[in-house]
mmCIF file of C-alpha atoms and ligand atoms in Angstrom:
data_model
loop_
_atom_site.group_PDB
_atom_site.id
_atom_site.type_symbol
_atom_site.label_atom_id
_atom_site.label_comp_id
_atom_site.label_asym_id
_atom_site.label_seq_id
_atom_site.Cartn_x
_atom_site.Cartn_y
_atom_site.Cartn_z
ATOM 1 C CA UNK A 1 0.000 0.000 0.000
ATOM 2 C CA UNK A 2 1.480 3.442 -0.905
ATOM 3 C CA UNK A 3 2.523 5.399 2.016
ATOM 4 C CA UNK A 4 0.908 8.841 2.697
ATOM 5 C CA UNK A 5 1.387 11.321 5.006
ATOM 6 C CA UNK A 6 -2.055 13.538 5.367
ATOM 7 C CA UNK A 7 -1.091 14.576 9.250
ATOM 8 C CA UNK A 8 1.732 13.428 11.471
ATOM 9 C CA UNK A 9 -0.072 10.299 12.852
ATOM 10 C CA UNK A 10 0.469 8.964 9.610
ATOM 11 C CA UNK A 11 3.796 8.047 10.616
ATOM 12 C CA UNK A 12 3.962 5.461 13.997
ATOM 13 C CA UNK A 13 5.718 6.319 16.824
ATOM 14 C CA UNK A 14 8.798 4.836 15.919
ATOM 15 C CA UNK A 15 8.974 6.609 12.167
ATOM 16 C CA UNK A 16 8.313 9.785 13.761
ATOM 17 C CA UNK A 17 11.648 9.419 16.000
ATOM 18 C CA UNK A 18 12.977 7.999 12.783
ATOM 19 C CA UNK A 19 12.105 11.278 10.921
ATOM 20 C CA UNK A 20 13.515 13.319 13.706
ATOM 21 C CA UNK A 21 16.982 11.444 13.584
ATOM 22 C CA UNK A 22 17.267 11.904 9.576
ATOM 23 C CA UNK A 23 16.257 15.266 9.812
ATOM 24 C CA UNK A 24 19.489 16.152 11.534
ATOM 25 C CA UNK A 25 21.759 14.339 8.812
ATOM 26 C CA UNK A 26 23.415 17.453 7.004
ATOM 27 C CA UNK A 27 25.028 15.488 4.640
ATOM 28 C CA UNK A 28 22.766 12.753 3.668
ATOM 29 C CA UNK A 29 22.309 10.482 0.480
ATOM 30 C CA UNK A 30 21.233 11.782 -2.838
ATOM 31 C CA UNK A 31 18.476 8.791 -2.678
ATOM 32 C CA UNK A 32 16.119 11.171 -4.913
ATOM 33 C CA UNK A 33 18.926 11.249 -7.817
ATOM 34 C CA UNK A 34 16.748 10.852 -11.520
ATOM 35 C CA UNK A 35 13.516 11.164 -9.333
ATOM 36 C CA UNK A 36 10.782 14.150 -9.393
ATOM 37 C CA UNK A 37 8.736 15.463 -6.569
ATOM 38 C CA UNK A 38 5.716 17.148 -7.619
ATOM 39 C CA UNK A 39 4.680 20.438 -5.153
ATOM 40 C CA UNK A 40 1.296 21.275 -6.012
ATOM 41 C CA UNK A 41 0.066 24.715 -4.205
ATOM 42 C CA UNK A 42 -3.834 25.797 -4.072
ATOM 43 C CA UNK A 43 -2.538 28.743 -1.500
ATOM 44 C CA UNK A 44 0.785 31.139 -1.028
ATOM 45 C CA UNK A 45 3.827 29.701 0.727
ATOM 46 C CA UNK A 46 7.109 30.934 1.218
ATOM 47 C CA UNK A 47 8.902 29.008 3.665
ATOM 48 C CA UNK A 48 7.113 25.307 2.546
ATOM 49 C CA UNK A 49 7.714 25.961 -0.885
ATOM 50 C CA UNK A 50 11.099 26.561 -0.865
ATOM 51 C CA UNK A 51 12.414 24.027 1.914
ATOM 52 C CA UNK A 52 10.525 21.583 -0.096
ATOM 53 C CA UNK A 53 12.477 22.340 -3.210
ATOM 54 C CA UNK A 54 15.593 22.651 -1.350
ATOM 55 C CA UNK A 55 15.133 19.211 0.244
ATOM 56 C CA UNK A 56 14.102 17.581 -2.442
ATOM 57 C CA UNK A 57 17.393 19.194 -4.658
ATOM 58 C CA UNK A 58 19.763 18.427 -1.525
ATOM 59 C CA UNK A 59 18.686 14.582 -1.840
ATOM 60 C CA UNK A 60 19.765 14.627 -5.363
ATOM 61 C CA UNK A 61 15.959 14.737 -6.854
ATOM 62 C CA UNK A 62 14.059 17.464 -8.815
ATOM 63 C CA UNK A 63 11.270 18.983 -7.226
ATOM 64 C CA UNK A 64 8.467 20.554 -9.915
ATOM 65 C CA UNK A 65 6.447 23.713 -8.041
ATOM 66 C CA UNK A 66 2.972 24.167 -9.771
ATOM 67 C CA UNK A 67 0.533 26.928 -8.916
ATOM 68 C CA UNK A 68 -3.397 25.415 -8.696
ATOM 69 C CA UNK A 69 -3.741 28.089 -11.354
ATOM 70 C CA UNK A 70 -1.162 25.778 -14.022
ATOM 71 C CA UNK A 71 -3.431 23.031 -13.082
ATOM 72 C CA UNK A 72 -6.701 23.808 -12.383
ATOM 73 C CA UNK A 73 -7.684 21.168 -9.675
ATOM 74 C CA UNK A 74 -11.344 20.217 -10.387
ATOM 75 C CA UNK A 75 -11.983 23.067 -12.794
ATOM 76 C CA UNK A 76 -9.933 21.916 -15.696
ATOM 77 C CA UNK A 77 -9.715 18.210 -14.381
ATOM 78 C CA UNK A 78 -10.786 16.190 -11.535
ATOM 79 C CA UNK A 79 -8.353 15.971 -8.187
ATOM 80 C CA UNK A 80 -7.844 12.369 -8.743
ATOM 81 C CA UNK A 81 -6.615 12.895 -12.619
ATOM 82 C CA UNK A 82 -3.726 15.692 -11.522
ATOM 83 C CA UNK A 83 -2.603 13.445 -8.945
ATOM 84 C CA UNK A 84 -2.951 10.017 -11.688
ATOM 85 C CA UNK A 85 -1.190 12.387 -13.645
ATOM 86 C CA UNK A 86 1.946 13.576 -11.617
ATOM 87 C CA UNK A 87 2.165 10.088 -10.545
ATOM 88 C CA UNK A 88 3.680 9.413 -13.845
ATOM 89 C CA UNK A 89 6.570 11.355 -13.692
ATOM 90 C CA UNK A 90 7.198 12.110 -9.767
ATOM 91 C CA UNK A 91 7.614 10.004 -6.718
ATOM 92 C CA UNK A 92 5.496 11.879 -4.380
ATOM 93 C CA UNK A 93 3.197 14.522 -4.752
ATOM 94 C CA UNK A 94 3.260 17.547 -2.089
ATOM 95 C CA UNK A 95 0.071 19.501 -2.122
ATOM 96 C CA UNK A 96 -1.651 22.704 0.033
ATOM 97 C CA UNK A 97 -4.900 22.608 -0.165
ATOM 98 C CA UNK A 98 -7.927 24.949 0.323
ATOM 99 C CA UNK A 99 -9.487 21.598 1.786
ATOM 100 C CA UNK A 100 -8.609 18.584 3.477
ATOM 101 C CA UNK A 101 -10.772 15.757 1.257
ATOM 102 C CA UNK A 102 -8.936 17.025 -1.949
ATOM 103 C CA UNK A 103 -6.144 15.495 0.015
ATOM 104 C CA UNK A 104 -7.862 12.308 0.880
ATOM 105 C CA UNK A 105 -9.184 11.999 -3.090
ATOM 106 C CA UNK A 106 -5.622 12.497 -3.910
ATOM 107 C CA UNK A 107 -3.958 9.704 -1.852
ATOM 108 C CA UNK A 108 -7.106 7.294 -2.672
ATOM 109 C CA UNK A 109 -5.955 6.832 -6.451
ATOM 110 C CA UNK A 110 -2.302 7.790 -5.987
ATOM 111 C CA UNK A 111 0.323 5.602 -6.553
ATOM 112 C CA UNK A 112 3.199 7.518 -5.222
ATOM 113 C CA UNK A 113 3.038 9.103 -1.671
ATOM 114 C CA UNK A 114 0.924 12.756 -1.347
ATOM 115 C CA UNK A 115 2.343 14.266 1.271
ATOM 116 C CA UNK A 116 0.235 17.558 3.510
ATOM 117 C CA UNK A 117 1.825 20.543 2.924
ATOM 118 C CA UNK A 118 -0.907 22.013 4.539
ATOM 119 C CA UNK A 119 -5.077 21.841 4.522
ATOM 120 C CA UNK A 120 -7.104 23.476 6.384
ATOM 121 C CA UNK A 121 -7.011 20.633 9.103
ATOM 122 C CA UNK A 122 -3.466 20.098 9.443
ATOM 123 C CA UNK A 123 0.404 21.246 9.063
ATOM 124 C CA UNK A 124 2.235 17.980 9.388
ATOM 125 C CA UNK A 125 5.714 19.015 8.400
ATOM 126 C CA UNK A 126 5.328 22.286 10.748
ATOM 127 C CA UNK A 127 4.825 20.289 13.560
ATOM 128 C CA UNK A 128 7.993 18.270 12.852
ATOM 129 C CA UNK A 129 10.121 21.387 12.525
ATOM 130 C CA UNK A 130 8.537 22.730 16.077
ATOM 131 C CA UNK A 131 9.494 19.813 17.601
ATOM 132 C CA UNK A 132 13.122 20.035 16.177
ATOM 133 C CA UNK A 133 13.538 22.924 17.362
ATOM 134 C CA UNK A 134 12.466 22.092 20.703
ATOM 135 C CA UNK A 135 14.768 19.416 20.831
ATOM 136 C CA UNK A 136 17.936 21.097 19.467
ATOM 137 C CA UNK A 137 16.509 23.849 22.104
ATOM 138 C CA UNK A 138 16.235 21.602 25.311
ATOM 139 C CA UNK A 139 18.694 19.012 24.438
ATOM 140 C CA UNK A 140 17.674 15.242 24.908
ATOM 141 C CA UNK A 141 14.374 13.952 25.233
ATOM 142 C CA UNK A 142 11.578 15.882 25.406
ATOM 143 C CA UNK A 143 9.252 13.677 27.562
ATOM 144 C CA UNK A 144 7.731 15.403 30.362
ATOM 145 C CA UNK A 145 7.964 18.794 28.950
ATOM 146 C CA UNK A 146 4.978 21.093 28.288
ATOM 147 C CA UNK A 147 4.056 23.624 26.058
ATOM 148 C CA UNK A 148 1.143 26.367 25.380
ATOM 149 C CA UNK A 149 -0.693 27.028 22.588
ATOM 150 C CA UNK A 150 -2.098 30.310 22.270
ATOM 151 C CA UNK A 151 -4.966 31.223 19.602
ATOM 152 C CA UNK A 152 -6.921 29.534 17.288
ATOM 153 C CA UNK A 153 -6.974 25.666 17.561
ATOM 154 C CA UNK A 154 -6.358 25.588 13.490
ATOM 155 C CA UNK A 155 -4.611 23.674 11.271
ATOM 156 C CA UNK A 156 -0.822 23.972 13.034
ATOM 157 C CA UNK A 157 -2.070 23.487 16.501
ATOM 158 C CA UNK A 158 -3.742 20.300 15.542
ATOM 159 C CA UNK A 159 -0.481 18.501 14.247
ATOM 160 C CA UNK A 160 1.891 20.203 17.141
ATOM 161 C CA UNK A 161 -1.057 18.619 19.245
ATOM 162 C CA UNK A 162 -0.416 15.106 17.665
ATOM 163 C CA UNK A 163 3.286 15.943 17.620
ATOM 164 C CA UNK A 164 3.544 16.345 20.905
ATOM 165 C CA UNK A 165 1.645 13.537 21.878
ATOM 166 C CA UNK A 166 4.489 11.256 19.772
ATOM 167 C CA UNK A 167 7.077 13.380 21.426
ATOM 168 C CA UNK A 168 6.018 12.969 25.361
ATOM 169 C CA UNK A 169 5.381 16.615 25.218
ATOM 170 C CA UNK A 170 2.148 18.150 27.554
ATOM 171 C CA UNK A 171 0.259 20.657 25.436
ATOM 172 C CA UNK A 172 -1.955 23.360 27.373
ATOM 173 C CA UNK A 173 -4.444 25.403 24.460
ATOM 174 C CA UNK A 174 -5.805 28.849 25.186
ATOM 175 C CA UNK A 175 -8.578 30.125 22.740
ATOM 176 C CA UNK A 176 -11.581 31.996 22.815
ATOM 177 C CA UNK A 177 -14.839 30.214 23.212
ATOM 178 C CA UNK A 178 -15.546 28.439 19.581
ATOM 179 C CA UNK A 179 -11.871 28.314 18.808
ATOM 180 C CA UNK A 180 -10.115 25.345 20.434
ATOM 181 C CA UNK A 181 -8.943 21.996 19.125
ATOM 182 C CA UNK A 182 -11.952 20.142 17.978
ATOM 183 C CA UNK A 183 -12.774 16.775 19.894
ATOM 184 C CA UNK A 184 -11.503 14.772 16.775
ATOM 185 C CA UNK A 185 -7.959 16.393 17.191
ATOM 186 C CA UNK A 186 -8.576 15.688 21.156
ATOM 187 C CA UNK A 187 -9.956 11.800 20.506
ATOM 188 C CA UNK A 188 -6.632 11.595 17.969
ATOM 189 C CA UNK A 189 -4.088 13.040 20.444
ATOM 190 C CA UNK A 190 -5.614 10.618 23.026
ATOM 191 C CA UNK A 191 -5.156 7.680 20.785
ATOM 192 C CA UNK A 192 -1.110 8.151 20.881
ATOM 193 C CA UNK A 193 -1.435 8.520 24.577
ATOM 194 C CA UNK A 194 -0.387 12.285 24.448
ATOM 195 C CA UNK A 195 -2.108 14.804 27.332
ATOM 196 C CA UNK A 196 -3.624 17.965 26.021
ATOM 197 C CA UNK A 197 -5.778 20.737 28.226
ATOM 198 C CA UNK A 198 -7.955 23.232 26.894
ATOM 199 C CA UNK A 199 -9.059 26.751 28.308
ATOM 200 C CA UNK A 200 -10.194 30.337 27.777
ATOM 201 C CA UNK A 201 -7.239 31.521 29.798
ATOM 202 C CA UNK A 202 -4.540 32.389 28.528
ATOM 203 C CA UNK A 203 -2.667 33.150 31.915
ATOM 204 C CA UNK A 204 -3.644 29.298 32.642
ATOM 205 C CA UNK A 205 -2.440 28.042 29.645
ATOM 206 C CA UNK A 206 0.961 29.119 30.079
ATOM 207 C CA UNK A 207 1.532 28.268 33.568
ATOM 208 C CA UNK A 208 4.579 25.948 34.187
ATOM 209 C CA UNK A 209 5.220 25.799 30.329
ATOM 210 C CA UNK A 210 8.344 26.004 28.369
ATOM 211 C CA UNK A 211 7.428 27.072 25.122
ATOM 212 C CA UNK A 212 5.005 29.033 23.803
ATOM 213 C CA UNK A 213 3.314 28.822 20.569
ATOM 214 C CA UNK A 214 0.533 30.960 18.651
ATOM 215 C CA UNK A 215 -0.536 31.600 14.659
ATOM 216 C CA UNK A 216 -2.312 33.464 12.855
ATOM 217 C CA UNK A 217 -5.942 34.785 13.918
ATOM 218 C CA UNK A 218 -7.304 34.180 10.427
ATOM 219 C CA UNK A 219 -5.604 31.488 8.748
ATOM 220 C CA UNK A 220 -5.772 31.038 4.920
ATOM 221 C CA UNK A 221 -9.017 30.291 3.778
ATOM 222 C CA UNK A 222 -10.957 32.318 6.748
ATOM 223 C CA UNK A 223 -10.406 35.329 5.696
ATOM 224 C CA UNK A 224 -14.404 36.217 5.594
ATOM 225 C CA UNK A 225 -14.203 36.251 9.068
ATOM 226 C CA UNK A 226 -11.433 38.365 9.873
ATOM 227 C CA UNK A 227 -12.957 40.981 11.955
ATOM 228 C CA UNK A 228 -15.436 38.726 14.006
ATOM 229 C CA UNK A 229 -11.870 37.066 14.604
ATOM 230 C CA UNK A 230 -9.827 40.388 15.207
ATOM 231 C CA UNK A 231 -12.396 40.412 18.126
ATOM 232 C CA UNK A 232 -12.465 37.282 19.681
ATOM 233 C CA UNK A 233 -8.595 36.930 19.450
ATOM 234 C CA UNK A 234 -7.657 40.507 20.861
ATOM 235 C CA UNK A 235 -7.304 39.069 24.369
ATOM 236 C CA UNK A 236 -5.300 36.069 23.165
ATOM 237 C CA UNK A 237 -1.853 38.285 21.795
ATOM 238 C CA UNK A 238 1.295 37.203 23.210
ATOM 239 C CA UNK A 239 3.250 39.307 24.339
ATOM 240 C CA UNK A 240 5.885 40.278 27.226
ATOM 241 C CA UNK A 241 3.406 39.975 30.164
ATOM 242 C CA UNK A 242 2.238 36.843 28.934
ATOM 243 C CA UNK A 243 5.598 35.609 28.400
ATOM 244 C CA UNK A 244 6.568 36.488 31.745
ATOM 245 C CA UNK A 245 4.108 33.776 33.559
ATOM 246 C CA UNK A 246 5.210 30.974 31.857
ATOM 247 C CA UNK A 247 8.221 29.318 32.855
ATOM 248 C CA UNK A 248 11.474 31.242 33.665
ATOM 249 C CA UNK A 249 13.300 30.780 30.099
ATOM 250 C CA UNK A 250 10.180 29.826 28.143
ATOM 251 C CA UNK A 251 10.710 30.088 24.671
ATOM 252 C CA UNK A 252 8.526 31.498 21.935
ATOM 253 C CA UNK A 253 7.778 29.752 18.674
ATOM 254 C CA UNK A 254 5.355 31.056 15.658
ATOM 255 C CA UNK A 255 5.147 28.887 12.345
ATOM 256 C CA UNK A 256 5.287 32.145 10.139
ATOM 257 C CA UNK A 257 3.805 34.327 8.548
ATOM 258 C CA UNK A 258 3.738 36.375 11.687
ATOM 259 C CA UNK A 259 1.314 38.994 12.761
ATOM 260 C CA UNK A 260 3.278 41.488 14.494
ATOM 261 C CA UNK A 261 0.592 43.562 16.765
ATOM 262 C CA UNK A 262 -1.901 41.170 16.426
ATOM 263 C CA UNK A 263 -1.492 37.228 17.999
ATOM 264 C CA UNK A 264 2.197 38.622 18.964
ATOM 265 C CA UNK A 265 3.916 41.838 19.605
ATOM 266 C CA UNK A 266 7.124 42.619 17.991
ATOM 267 C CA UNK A 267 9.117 42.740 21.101
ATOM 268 C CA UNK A 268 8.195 39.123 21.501
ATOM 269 C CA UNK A 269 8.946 38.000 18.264
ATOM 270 C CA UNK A 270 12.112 40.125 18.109
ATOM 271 C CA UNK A 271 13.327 39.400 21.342
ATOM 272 C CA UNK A 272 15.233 36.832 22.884
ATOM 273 C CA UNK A 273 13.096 34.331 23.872
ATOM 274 C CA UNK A 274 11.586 34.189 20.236
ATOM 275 C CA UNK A 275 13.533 30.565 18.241
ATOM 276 C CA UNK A 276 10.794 31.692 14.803
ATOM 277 C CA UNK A 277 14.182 31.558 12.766
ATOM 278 C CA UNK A 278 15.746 28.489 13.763
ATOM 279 C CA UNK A 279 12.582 27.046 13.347
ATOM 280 C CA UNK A 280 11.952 28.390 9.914
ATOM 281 C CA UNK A 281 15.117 26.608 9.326
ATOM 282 C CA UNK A 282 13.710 23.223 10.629
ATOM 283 C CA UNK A 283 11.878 23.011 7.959
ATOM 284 C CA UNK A 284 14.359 21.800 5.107
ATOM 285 C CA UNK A 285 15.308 19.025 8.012
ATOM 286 C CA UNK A 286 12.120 18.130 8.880
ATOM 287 C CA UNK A 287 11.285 17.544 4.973
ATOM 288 C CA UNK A 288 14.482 16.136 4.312
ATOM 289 C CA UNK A 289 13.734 13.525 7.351
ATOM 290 C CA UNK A 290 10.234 12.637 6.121
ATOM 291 C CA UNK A 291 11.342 12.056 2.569
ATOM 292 C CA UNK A 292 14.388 10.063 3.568
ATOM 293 C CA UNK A 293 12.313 8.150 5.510
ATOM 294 C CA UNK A 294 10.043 7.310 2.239
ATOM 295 C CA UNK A 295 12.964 7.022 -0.028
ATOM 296 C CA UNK A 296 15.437 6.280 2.140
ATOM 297 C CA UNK A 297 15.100 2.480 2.690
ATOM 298 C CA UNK A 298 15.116 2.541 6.576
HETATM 299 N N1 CP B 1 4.954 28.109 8.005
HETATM 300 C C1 CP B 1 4.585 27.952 6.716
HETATM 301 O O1 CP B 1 4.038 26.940 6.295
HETATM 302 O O2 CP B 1 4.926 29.014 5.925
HETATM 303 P P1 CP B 1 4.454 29.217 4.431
HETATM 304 O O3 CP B 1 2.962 29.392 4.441
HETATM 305 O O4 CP B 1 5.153 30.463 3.964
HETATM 306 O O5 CP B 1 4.844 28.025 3.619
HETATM 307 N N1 NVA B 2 -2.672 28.638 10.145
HETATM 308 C C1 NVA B 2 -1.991 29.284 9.042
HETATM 309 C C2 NVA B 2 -0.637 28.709 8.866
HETATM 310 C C3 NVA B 2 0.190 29.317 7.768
HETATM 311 C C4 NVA B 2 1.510 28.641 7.600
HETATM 312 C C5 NVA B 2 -2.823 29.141 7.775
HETATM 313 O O1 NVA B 2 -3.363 28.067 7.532
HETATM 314 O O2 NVA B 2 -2.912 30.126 7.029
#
């Protein structure tokens, strides 16, 4: 059966350490060489795009970037013909979609792996970087650490969720009424034995925690409701005070793009708690350790 990886409990416990470990290989095999990767994008990306390509080119393959617009996903042919189609020539197909299920209508008729690179449910290959960078930030295991999550329970809280469960890691979510992690996330995290809390405070949430996450307040795809969110989310922006009751050298991580005077001030961001660039960088790795994982024969 082909392998796919729609969210990060695609992978078992032990693949997702596996992932982890090949992510930190600087130097590793060109196992891609005479091989295409397909990166098919319905919405804007900067940093996914490009540490795709770059991990794609650094294992020796060619990666292929198409805009929805080139393509025309169900407007010029079905879902499940593009992805029949790049099939062909690539072995694996990244896509970011408007909509999970295009995913899932994907990976039913492909034969080579589709890999999430980003729906509106999850951000699997965020979530890999985060915890990266948590690790090359703490050192060693990461068992019996916690984190916050401050914000919307979207897309990238639900895989750092599931990531966290694989990792040990306690996750404590903060969002206004309407907004948290949706019981399937909850039921999912639960599954892989992981602990997460939910609350309206954000003071609570960041109690005894040594990281501190938050996104966006209108993710792609929600933009219709960006004031009604402006509103609800005003209460929920990290920033110095809030940093200040979590744990003494909490750290502050943001997927990007970042908000600055919205879900985080710039001194927060900017300052030096804030690991947004290192983990920017944990992308390539954490692509390069999925794919070598796929391709790599381990
Ligand atoms: N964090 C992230 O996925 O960034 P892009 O939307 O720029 O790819
Ligand atoms: N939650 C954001 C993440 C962007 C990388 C979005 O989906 O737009």
């Amino acid at each position: 059966m082909t392998r796919h990886l729609l969210d990060v409990d695609d992978l078992t416990p032990e693949e997702f350490q596996a992932v982890l470990e090949l992510a930190g290989d600087e130097y590793p095999p060109r196992v891609l060489a005479g091989k295409g990767v397909a990166l098919l994008f319905q919405k804007p990306s900067a940093r996914t795009r490009n540490s795709s390509e770059m991990a794609v080119f650094q294992l020796g393959g060619h990666p292929v970037s198409i805009r929805d617009e080139e393509v025309g996903v169900d407007r010029r042919e079905s879902a499940e013909d593009v992805a029949r189609t790049l099939a062909q020539y690539h072995c694996a197909i990244g896509a970011r979609v408007l909509d999970h299920g295009l995913l899932l209508r994907m990976a039913a008729v492909s034969g080579v792996p589709v890999i999430n690179l980003l729906s509106d449910q999850a951000h699997p290959l965020q979530a890999l970087a985060d915890v990266l960078t948590l690790k090359a930030h703490w050192g060693g295991t990461l068992a019996g650490r916690r984190v916050a999550w401050v914000g919307d329970g979207n897309n990238v809280a639900r895989s750092l969720a599931l990531a966290c469960a694989l990792a040990g890691v306690e996750v404590a979510v903060a969002s206004p009424e309407g907004y948290g992690l949706d019981e399937a996330s909850i039921a999912a995290v639960a599954r892989l034995g992981g602990k997460v809390s939910q609350t309206s405070s954000p003071a609570e949430a960041v109690k005894g925690a040594g990281a501190v996450f938050t996104d966006a307040w209108v993710s792609m795809g929600d933009e219709a409701e960006a004031a009604e969110r402006a509103r609800a989310f005003r209460p929920y922006q990290v920033g110095t005070e809030l940093m200040a009751l979590a744990a003494p050298g909490a750290v502050f991580l943001h997927c990007l793009p970042a908000h600055r005077g919205e879900e985080v001030t710039a001194e927060v961001i900017d300052g030096p708690s804030s690991l947004v660039w290192p983990e920017a960088a944990n992308r390539l790795r954490a692509m390069r350790g999925l794919l070598l994982l796929l391709f790599g024969g381990v």
